[in-house]
Coordinates of C-alpha atoms and ligand atoms in Angstrom, one line a residue:
Chain A
M1 CA -192.0 -50.1 34.6
K2 CA -189.0 -49.3 36.6
I3 CA -185.3 -50.2 36.3
V4 CA -183.4 -50.9 39.5
V5 CA -179.6 -51.2 39.3
D6 CA -177.5 -52.8 42.1
Q7 CA -174.6 -50.4 41.7
S8 CA -172.4 -52.4 44.1
K9 CA -172.5 -55.2 41.6
C10 CA -171.8 -53.0 38.5
C11 CA -168.3 -53.7 37.2
G12 CA -168.4 -51.3 34.3
H13 CA -169.1 -53.6 31.3
A14 CA -171.2 -50.8 29.8
R15 CA -173.4 -53.4 28.0
C16 CA -176.7 -52.0 29.3
N17 CA -175.7 -48.7 27.8
A18 CA -174.7 -50.2 24.5
F19 CA -178.3 -51.4 24.0
A20 CA -180.2 -48.6 25.7
P21 CA -178.0 -45.5 26.1
D22 CA -180.9 -43.2 27.1
L23 CA -181.9 -45.4 30.0
F24 CA -178.6 -46.5 31.4
E25 CA -176.4 -43.4 31.7
L26 CA -172.7 -44.1 32.4
D27 CA -170.2 -42.2 34.5
D28 CA -166.9 -41.1 33.0
L29 CA -165.3 -44.5 33.6
G30 CA -168.1 -46.5 32.0
Y31 CA -169.9 -47.6 35.1
V32 CA -173.6 -47.2 35.3
A33 CA -174.5 -43.9 36.9
V34 CA -178.1 -44.5 37.8
S35 CA -179.7 -46.7 40.5
E36 CA -183.4 -46.3 39.7
V37 CA -185.0 -45.2 36.5
E38 CA -188.7 -44.9 35.6
V39 CA -189.0 -46.4 32.1
P40 CA -190.9 -43.9 29.8
A41 CA -193.7 -45.4 27.7
G42 CA -192.5 -47.1 24.6
M43 CA -189.0 -47.9 26.0
E44 CA -190.0 -51.1 27.8
E45 CA -188.3 -53.3 25.2
A46 CA -185.0 -51.3 25.4
A47 CA -185.1 -51.6 29.1
Q48 CA -185.4 -55.4 28.9
T49 CA -182.7 -55.7 26.4
G50 CA -180.3 -53.5 28.4
A51 CA -181.0 -55.5 31.5
G52 CA -180.6 -58.8 29.7
A53 CA -177.1 -57.7 28.5
C54 CA -175.6 -57.2 32.0
P55 CA -173.0 -59.9 32.6
E56 CA -173.0 -59.2 36.4
R57 CA -176.8 -59.5 36.6
A58 CA -176.9 -56.2 38.4
I59 CA -180.1 -54.9 36.8
T60 CA -183.7 -55.8 37.8
I61 CA -186.8 -54.7 36.0
L62 CA -189.8 -54.1 38.2
Chain B
M1 CA -172.6 -85.6 47.8
T2 CA -170.2 -88.1 49.4
I3 CA -167.1 -86.2 48.5
A4 CA -168.5 -83.0 50.2
S5 CA -168.9 -84.8 53.5
D6 CA -165.5 -86.4 53.4
P7 CA -162.9 -83.8 52.3
A8 CA -160.0 -85.9 53.6
G9 CA -160.9 -88.7 51.2
L10 CA -160.9 -86.5 48.1
E11 CA -159.2 -88.1 45.2
P12 CA -157.9 -85.9 42.4
T13 CA -159.7 -86.8 39.2
I14 CA -158.1 -84.3 36.7
R15 CA -154.6 -83.0 36.1
Y16 CA -154.0 -79.5 34.9
E17 CA -151.0 -80.6 32.9
D18 CA -153.2 -83.0 30.9
L19 CA -155.5 -80.2 29.9
D20 CA -152.7 -77.8 29.0
V21 CA -151.1 -79.7 26.1
P22 CA -148.7 -77.6 23.9
V23 CA -150.4 -78.0 20.5
S24 CA -153.7 -79.3 19.2
A25 CA -156.4 -78.8 16.5
P26 CA -158.4 -75.5 16.6
C27 CA -161.0 -75.4 19.4
A28 CA -159.9 -78.8 20.8
R29 CA -159.4 -77.3 24.2
F30 CA -162.8 -75.6 24.3
E31 CA -164.4 -79.0 23.6
E32 CA -162.5 -80.6 26.4
F33 CA -164.0 -78.0 28.8
D34 CA -167.5 -78.8 27.3
K35 CA -167.1 -82.4 28.3
L36 CA -165.9 -81.7 31.8
R37 CA -168.8 -79.2 32.3
E38 CA -171.4 -81.8 31.4
Q39 CA -169.8 -84.4 33.7
A40 CA -169.9 -82.2 36.9
P41 CA -170.1 -78.6 38.1
A42 CA -166.7 -79.0 39.8
H43 CA -163.7 -81.3 39.4
F44 CA -161.0 -81.7 42.0
G45 CA -157.4 -82.1 40.7
T46 CA -153.8 -81.3 40.9
A47 CA -151.7 -78.7 39.0
L48 CA -148.1 -79.7 39.1
G49 CA -148.8 -81.2 42.5
N50 CA -150.9 -78.3 43.8
E51 CA -154.6 -78.9 44.7
F52 CA -157.1 -77.0 42.6
W53 CA -160.8 -77.1 41.6
L54 CA -162.0 -76.7 38.1
I55 CA -165.4 -74.9 38.2
T56 CA -167.4 -75.5 35.0
R57 CA -170.8 -73.8 34.9
M58 CA -171.9 -70.2 34.5
A59 CA -173.8 -69.7 37.8
E60 CA -170.9 -70.9 39.9
I61 CA -168.2 -69.3 37.8
R62 CA -169.8 -65.9 37.9
A63 CA -170.5 -66.1 41.6
T64 CA -166.9 -67.1 42.3
Y65 CA -165.5 -64.1 40.3
Q66 CA -167.8 -61.9 42.4
N67 CA -166.8 -63.4 45.7
T68 CA -163.9 -61.2 46.6
D69 CA -164.3 -62.2 50.3
A70 CA -163.2 -65.8 50.0
I71 CA -161.4 -65.7 46.6
S72 CA -158.2 -63.7 46.0
N73 CA -156.3 -62.6 42.9
R74 CA -152.9 -63.0 44.6
A75 CA -152.4 -66.1 42.4
V76 CA -154.1 -66.4 39.0
V77 CA -152.8 -69.6 37.4
P78 CA -153.6 -73.0 39.0
H79 CA -150.1 -74.4 39.0
Q80 CA -148.6 -71.3 40.7
P81 CA -150.3 -70.8 44.1
D82 CA -147.4 -68.7 45.4
P83 CA -146.1 -66.7 42.5
P84 CA -142.9 -64.7 42.8
Y85 CA -144.3 -61.9 40.7
K86 CA -147.2 -59.4 41.0
W87 CA -149.0 -58.2 37.8
I88 CA -150.9 -55.0 38.4
P89 CA -153.9 -54.5 38.7
E90 CA -154.6 -58.2 38.0
M91 CA -153.0 -59.7 41.1
L92 CA -154.2 -57.1 43.6
D93 CA -157.3 -57.5 45.8
P94 CA -159.6 -54.7 47.0
P95 CA -159.2 -52.2 48.5
E96 CA -155.7 -51.7 46.9
H97 CA -157.1 -53.0 43.6
T98 CA -159.9 -50.4 43.6
K99 CA -157.4 -47.6 44.0
W100 CA -155.4 -48.7 41.0
R101 CA -158.5 -49.2 38.9
K102 CA -159.6 -45.6 39.7
L103 CA -156.2 -44.2 38.5
L104 CA -156.0 -46.4 35.4
G105 CA -159.7 -46.0 34.5
P106 CA -159.5 -42.7 32.5
F107 CA -157.0 -44.3 30.0
F108 CA -159.4 -47.0 29.1
A109 CA -162.8 -45.4 29.6
P110 CA -165.3 -45.3 26.7
G111 CA -164.4 -41.6 26.1
A112 CA -160.7 -42.4 25.8
V113 CA -161.4 -45.1 23.3
D114 CA -163.5 -42.6 21.2
R115 CA -160.4 -40.3 21.1
L116 CA -158.2 -43.2 20.0
E117 CA -160.6 -44.3 17.2
P118 CA -159.1 -42.3 14.3
K119 CA -155.7 -43.8 15.1
L120 CA -157.1 -47.2 15.3
R121 CA -158.7 -46.8 11.9
Q122 CA -155.6 -45.4 10.3
R123 CA -153.4 -48.2 11.7
F124 CA -155.7 -50.9 10.5
D125 CA -155.9 -49.3 7.0
E126 CA -152.2 -49.4 6.7
I127 CA -152.1 -53.1 7.6
M128 CA -154.9 -53.7 5.0
D129 CA -153.0 -51.7 2.3
D130 CA -150.1 -54.0 3.0
V131 CA -151.9 -57.3 2.6
V132 CA -154.9 -56.7 0.3
D133 CA -153.0 -57.4 -3.0
R134 CA -151.2 -60.4 -1.8
G135 CA -154.1 -62.9 -2.3
R136 CA -153.0 -64.8 0.7
C137 CA -151.7 -64.3 4.2
D138 CA -151.2 -65.8 7.6
Y139 CA -153.8 -63.7 9.3
V140 CA -152.3 -64.3 12.8
A141 CA -148.8 -62.9 11.9
D142 CA -149.7 -60.5 9.1
V143 CA -152.8 -58.8 10.5
A144 CA -154.0 -59.9 14.0
L145 CA -150.7 -59.5 15.9
R146 CA -149.7 -56.3 14.2
F147 CA -152.9 -54.3 15.0
P148 CA -153.1 -54.2 18.8
N149 CA -149.3 -54.1 19.1
T150 CA -149.0 -50.7 17.4
I151 CA -151.8 -49.3 19.6
F152 CA -150.0 -50.6 22.6
M153 CA -146.8 -48.9 21.5
E154 CA -148.8 -45.7 21.1
M155 CA -150.3 -45.8 24.6
M156 CA -147.0 -46.7 26.2
G157 CA -145.3 -43.9 24.3
L158 CA -142.9 -46.4 22.7
P159 CA -141.3 -46.2 19.2
I160 CA -143.4 -48.0 16.6
S161 CA -140.2 -49.5 15.3
D162 CA -140.1 -51.7 18.5
A163 CA -143.4 -53.3 17.6
D164 CA -141.8 -56.1 15.7
Q165 CA -139.7 -57.0 18.6
F166 CA -142.8 -57.1 20.9
Q167 CA -144.4 -59.5 18.4
V168 CA -141.4 -61.8 18.6
W169 CA -141.4 -61.8 22.5
Q170 CA -145.2 -62.3 22.6
T171 CA -145.1 -65.3 20.2
A172 CA -142.3 -66.8 22.3
I173 CA -143.9 -66.3 25.6
L174 CA -147.6 -66.8 24.9
H175 CA -147.8 -69.0 21.8
K176 CA -144.7 -71.2 22.2
G177 CA -144.3 -71.0 26.0
A178 CA -145.8 -74.5 26.5
S179 CA -143.7 -76.2 23.7
A180 CA -140.4 -74.3 24.1
P181 CA -140.3 -73.1 27.7
E182 CA -136.6 -72.1 27.7
A183 CA -137.0 -69.7 24.8
A184 CA -140.1 -68.3 26.5
F185 CA -138.1 -67.8 29.7
Q186 CA -135.3 -66.0 27.8
A187 CA -137.9 -63.7 26.1
M188 CA -139.4 -62.9 29.5
L189 CA -136.0 -61.8 30.7
E190 CA -135.6 -59.5 27.7
V191 CA -139.1 -58.0 28.3
N192 CA -138.2 -57.4 31.9
D193 CA -135.0 -55.6 30.9
Y194 CA -136.9 -53.6 28.3
F195 CA -139.4 -52.4 30.8
A196 CA -136.8 -51.7 33.5
A197 CA -135.0 -49.4 31.1
L198 CA -138.3 -47.8 30.0
I199 CA -139.3 -47.0 33.6
A200 CA -135.9 -45.5 34.4
E201 CA -136.1 -43.4 31.3
R202 CA -139.6 -42.1 32.0
R203 CA -138.6 -41.2 35.5
R204 CA -135.9 -39.0 34.1
N205 CA -137.9 -37.6 31.1
P206 CA -141.6 -37.9 31.8
R207 CA -144.0 -37.6 28.8
E208 CA -147.7 -38.0 28.3
D209 CA -147.9 -41.8 28.3
I210 CA -149.2 -44.2 30.9
V211 CA -145.8 -45.1 32.4
S212 CA -144.8 -41.5 32.8
I213 CA -148.1 -40.6 34.4
A214 CA -148.3 -43.7 36.6
S215 CA -144.8 -42.9 38.0
T216 CA -146.2 -39.7 39.5
W217 CA -149.1 -41.5 41.2
R218 CA -149.4 -41.8 45.0
I219 CA -151.3 -44.7 46.6
D220 CA -152.2 -44.1 50.2
G221 CA -149.7 -41.2 50.2
E222 CA -146.9 -43.4 49.0
P223 CA -145.3 -43.0 45.6
V224 CA -145.7 -46.0 43.3
S225 CA -142.6 -48.3 43.5
E226 CA -140.4 -49.4 40.6
E227 CA -141.6 -52.9 41.2
D228 CA -145.3 -51.9 40.9
L229 CA -144.6 -49.9 37.7
H230 CA -142.9 -53.0 36.4
G231 CA -145.9 -55.2 37.3
L232 CA -148.2 -52.8 35.5
C233 CA -146.1 -52.8 32.3
L234 CA -145.9 -56.5 32.3
L235 CA -149.6 -57.0 32.8
L236 CA -150.5 -54.5 30.0
F237 CA -148.1 -56.3 27.7
M238 CA -149.7 -59.7 28.6
A239 CA -153.3 -58.6 28.7
G240 CA -153.6 -56.1 25.9
L241 CA -151.8 -57.5 22.8
D242 CA -152.4 -61.2 22.4
T243 CA -156.0 -61.1 23.6
V244 CA -157.2 -58.8 20.8
A245 CA -155.1 -60.7 18.3
M246 CA -156.4 -64.1 19.2
Q247 CA -160.0 -62.9 19.4
L248 CA -159.7 -61.4 15.9
S249 CA -158.1 -64.7 14.7
Y250 CA -160.9 -67.0 16.1
S251 CA -163.5 -64.6 14.7
M252 CA -161.9 -64.8 11.2
Y253 CA -161.4 -68.5 11.6
H254 CA -165.2 -68.8 12.1
L255 CA -166.1 -66.6 9.2
A256 CA -163.7 -68.3 6.9
A257 CA -165.0 -71.7 7.8
N258 CA -168.7 -70.6 7.8
P259 CA -169.4 -68.8 4.5
E260 CA -173.1 -68.5 5.3
D261 CA -172.3 -66.4 8.4
R262 CA -169.8 -64.4 6.4
R263 CA -172.3 -63.7 3.7
R264 CA -174.8 -62.4 6.3
V265 CA -172.3 -59.9 7.9
V266 CA -171.0 -58.7 4.6
E267 CA -174.6 -58.0 3.3
D268 CA -175.7 -56.4 6.6
P269 CA -172.7 -54.9 8.5
A270 CA -175.0 -54.0 11.3
L271 CA -174.7 -57.7 12.2
F272 CA -171.1 -57.3 13.1
A273 CA -172.1 -55.9 16.6
P274 CA -174.0 -59.0 17.8
A275 CA -171.6 -61.4 15.8
I276 CA -168.6 -60.0 17.7
E277 CA -170.3 -60.6 21.0
E278 CA -171.1 -64.1 19.9
F279 CA -167.5 -64.8 18.8
L280 CA -166.4 -63.5 22.2
R281 CA -168.8 -65.9 23.9
Y282 CA -168.0 -68.9 21.9
Y283 CA -164.3 -68.5 21.5
A284 CA -163.4 -67.2 25.0
F285 CA -159.8 -68.3 25.4
V286 CA -158.9 -66.6 28.7
T287 CA -158.8 -69.1 31.6
P288 CA -158.1 -67.2 34.8
G289 CA -157.5 -68.9 38.2
R290 CA -157.9 -67.6 41.7
K291 CA -156.6 -68.5 45.2
V292 CA -159.0 -69.5 47.9
V293 CA -158.3 -67.5 51.1
K294 CA -161.3 -68.6 53.2
D295 CA -162.9 -72.0 53.3
T296 CA -166.0 -71.9 51.3
E297 CA -168.4 -74.1 49.2
I298 CA -168.7 -74.0 45.5
A299 CA -171.3 -76.2 43.7
G300 CA -171.7 -78.2 46.9
C301 CA -167.9 -78.9 47.1
P302 CA -165.7 -78.1 50.1
V303 CA -163.2 -75.6 48.8
K304 CA -160.3 -74.9 51.2
A305 CA -158.2 -71.9 51.9
G306 CA -154.8 -72.4 50.1
Q307 CA -156.3 -74.3 47.2
M308 CA -156.6 -72.8 43.7
V309 CA -159.8 -72.5 41.7
W310 CA -159.8 -72.5 37.9
L311 CA -162.6 -70.6 36.2
P312 CA -162.4 -71.0 32.4
L313 CA -164.6 -68.4 30.8
V314 CA -165.4 -70.5 27.8
S315 CA -166.9 -73.2 30.1
A316 CA -169.3 -70.6 31.5
N317 CA -170.0 -69.2 28.1
R318 CA -171.0 -72.5 26.6
D319 CA -173.1 -73.6 29.5
P320 CA -176.5 -74.8 28.1
R321 CA -178.1 -73.9 31.5
E322 CA -177.4 -70.3 30.6
F323 CA -177.7 -70.0 26.8
P324 CA -180.2 -71.7 24.5
D325 CA -178.3 -73.6 21.8
A326 CA -175.1 -72.8 23.7
D327 CA -173.1 -75.1 21.4
K328 CA -174.1 -73.2 18.3
V329 CA -172.7 -69.9 17.0
I330 CA -175.8 -67.7 16.4
I331 CA -174.5 -64.4 15.1
D332 CA -177.6 -62.4 16.0
R333 CA -178.0 -64.0 19.5
K334 CA -180.1 -62.0 22.0
D335 CA -179.4 -61.5 25.7
N336 CA -175.8 -62.5 25.3
R337 CA -174.4 -61.8 28.7
H338 CA -171.2 -63.8 28.2
L339 CA -168.2 -63.5 30.4
A340 CA -165.4 -63.2 27.8
F341 CA -164.1 -60.2 29.6
G342 CA -164.5 -61.8 33.0
A343 CA -166.8 -60.7 35.9
G344 CA -166.4 -59.0 39.2
P345 CA -164.0 -56.2 40.0
H346 CA -161.3 -57.5 37.6
R347 CA -163.6 -57.2 34.6
C348 CA -161.2 -56.5 31.7
L349 CA -160.0 -52.9 32.0
G350 CA -159.4 -52.9 28.2
S351 CA -162.8 -54.2 27.2
H352 CA -164.0 -51.0 25.6
L353 CA -160.7 -50.6 23.6
A354 CA -160.9 -54.3 22.7
R355 CA -164.4 -54.1 21.4
R356 CA -163.5 -51.1 19.3
E357 CA -160.4 -52.9 17.9
L358 CA -162.5 -56.0 17.1
T359 CA -165.2 -53.8 15.4
I360 CA -162.7 -51.9 13.2
G361 CA -160.6 -55.0 12.4
L362 CA -163.5 -57.1 11.3
T363 CA -165.6 -54.5 9.5
E364 CA -162.7 -53.1 7.6
W365 CA -161.3 -56.4 6.5
H366 CA -164.7 -57.4 5.1
R367 CA -165.2 -54.1 3.3
R368 CA -162.0 -54.7 1.4
I369 CA -161.9 -58.6 1.2
P370 CA -165.4 -59.8 1.5
D371 CA -164.7 -63.2 0.1
Y372 CA -161.9 -65.5 1.2
H373 CA -161.3 -69.1 2.4
L374 CA -159.0 -71.2 4.5
D375 CA -156.0 -72.6 2.6
P376 CA -156.8 -76.4 2.7
D377 CA -153.1 -77.3 2.3
V378 CA -151.9 -75.6 5.5
E379 CA -152.6 -77.2 8.9
I380 CA -154.0 -74.8 11.5
R381 CA -152.6 -75.3 15.0
E382 CA -153.8 -74.2 18.4
H383 CA -151.4 -73.6 21.3
G384 CA -151.8 -74.1 25.1
G385 CA -150.6 -71.8 27.9
Q386 CA -152.7 -68.8 26.9
I387 CA -155.0 -70.6 24.4
G388 CA -154.8 -69.3 20.9
L389 CA -154.3 -70.0 17.2
D390 CA -150.7 -70.3 16.0
N391 CA -151.6 -69.5 12.4
L392 CA -154.6 -68.9 10.1
P393 CA -153.8 -69.3 6.4
L394 CA -156.3 -67.3 4.3
V395 CA -156.6 -67.1 0.5
W396 CA -158.6 -64.7 -1.7
N397 CA -158.8 -63.6 -5.3
V398 CA -157.1 -60.3 -6.0
R399 CA -159.3 -58.1 -8.2
G400 CA -158.0 -56.0 -11.1
Ligands
LIG501 C1 -160.6 -59.4 23.1 C2 -159.6 -59.0 23.9 C3 -159.5 -59.2 25.3 C4 -160.1 -60.1 26.1 C5 -160.9 -61.3 25.7 C6 -159.7 -59.8 27.5 C7 -160.0 -60.6 28.6 C8 -159.7 -60.3 29.9 C9 -160.2 -61.0 31.0 C10 -161.1 -62.2 31.0 C11 -159.7 -60.4 32.1 C12 -160.0 -60.7 33.6 C13 -158.9 -61.6 34.1 C14 -159.3 -62.2 35.5 O1 -160.4 -62.0 35.9 O2 -158.4 -62.7 36.1 C15 -158.9 -59.2 31.7 C16 -158.3 -58.4 32.5 C17 -157.6 -57.3 32.1 N1 -157.4 -56.9 30.8 FE1 -158.3 -57.7 29.2 N2 -158.9 -58.7 27.5 C18 -158.8 -58.2 26.2 C19 -158.2 -57.1 25.8 C20 -157.6 -56.2 26.6 C21 -156.9 -55.0 26.2 C22 -156.9 -54.4 24.8 C23 -156.4 -54.4 27.3 C24 -155.6 -53.1 27.5 C25 -154.8 -52.6 26.6 C26 -156.7 -55.3 28.4 C27 -156.3 -55.0 29.7 C28 -156.6 -55.7 30.8 C29 -156.2 -55.4 32.1 C30 -155.4 -54.3 32.6 C31 -156.8 -56.4 33.0 C32 -156.7 -56.5 34.5 C33 -157.9 -55.9 35.1 C34 -157.9 -56.0 36.6 O3 -157.2 -56.9 37.2 O4 -158.6 -55.3 37.3 N3 -157.4 -56.3 28.0 N4 -159.0 -59.2 30.3
LIG502 S1 -174.0 -53.9 32.0 FE1 -174.2 -54.3 34.2 S2 -172.1 -54.2 34.9 FE2 -172.2 -53.3 33.0 S3 -172.3 -51.1 33.3 FE3 -174.4 -51.9 33.0 S4 -175.0 -52.4 35.1 FE4 -172.9 -52.1 35.2

């Protein structure tokens, strides 16, 4: 499973990080700092929850 | 759609003035938006004679906030398409907006809020010490308005003793503005004078606060003008105080009126986190507008340059096409990607601070006063303009 973030859509709500801090690293201003993350085994649910929390719908799970 | 093919024949079907009545019962306005959303995804109307579109559903509202190409922030209330003022950063468009956000960002970033947390806690404790033995209070005036105000004073480097004055101005401008416009106008003049004096003072004697630091910024090589500093102060005043106070008030209104939800959060405080998000979703009182700068289409309707669009967040947040059981408050709701803090580049700059204030305000109250109810003898009123509760009469038993 892989997370893909469309950083141009990210507006810094930091909600992905609130649910899955290990997967969605933020920069100093609270915008997502990653564009592609391989989801480690066992963290699939956290990835889904983090993606489901993004108000901009900037996150896709592949 | 026939109206889409014949824009010249468009008849206004709603009037902004009718939707912005001065006083009503709690949540009456939210329910008005619910009705309009289920009638149509867009309504054409007039706002004091100016043409505007009310957009009602999540998909179109979110897309419109994200569409900075055709949609501008140069005007943000439907009845004022050519405003004589410029709130910063709210009324700027990219790329200028982006530059201001980068400069302001560090003051409001998650890390900055972490550093503020001890102060937030201390301030809320003081307010609780003051009310806990009274057995009753008007939550709006006695708790909700006082909490964010003192934090604002702190960030702006203002004397805490001026906080009461801010509360008076804020009530006149934002709560009574629709019912007593002259007093609101007078208060606005006083606020303007206050900030003009503040900016002049900080230019002479800079300190560590936002105003002092902002007055040293350069944007595209140019120093920030007095006028822009003023626009920044005004926006922070309008955006950062009443919003937190009203969100706290609606949340407490809900918990007072729904003892079962209250019992659940008191027994399991971990539920405050999702409950706060659910209150943000359900009681989203901010109703921004935008100005159309390029002809475009929204929900199949021909939206023309020069017209305004109105994008009430509560209407998106209660859209049953987006949320299962959208009309119910479900305090442990999953996938709650509501838009209470807006969407697109103007996403609330203070959202991290606001969430921290909401968390402290609600958890600390319930730790000390877990059981309370609405006073059945006092009527609760809701105001228009910036939607919010006028008052919230709470009663509880004092122990000992
Ligand atoms: C629960 C409390 C709050 C809510 C619901 C809220 C809501 C919003 C919304 C919806 C917007 C976007 C407006 C638009 O798109 O036109 C916004 C913008 C803004 N808010 Fe908040 N806000 C809250 C608290 C705060 C606080 C505490 C501060 C700062 C002290 C703040 C500062 C701002 C600023 C500066 C903007 C303008 C951002 C920009 O234009 O880029 N807000 N707020
Ligand atoms: S939730 Fe979405 S918008 Fe917010 S930081 Fe994460 S990716 Fe960005």
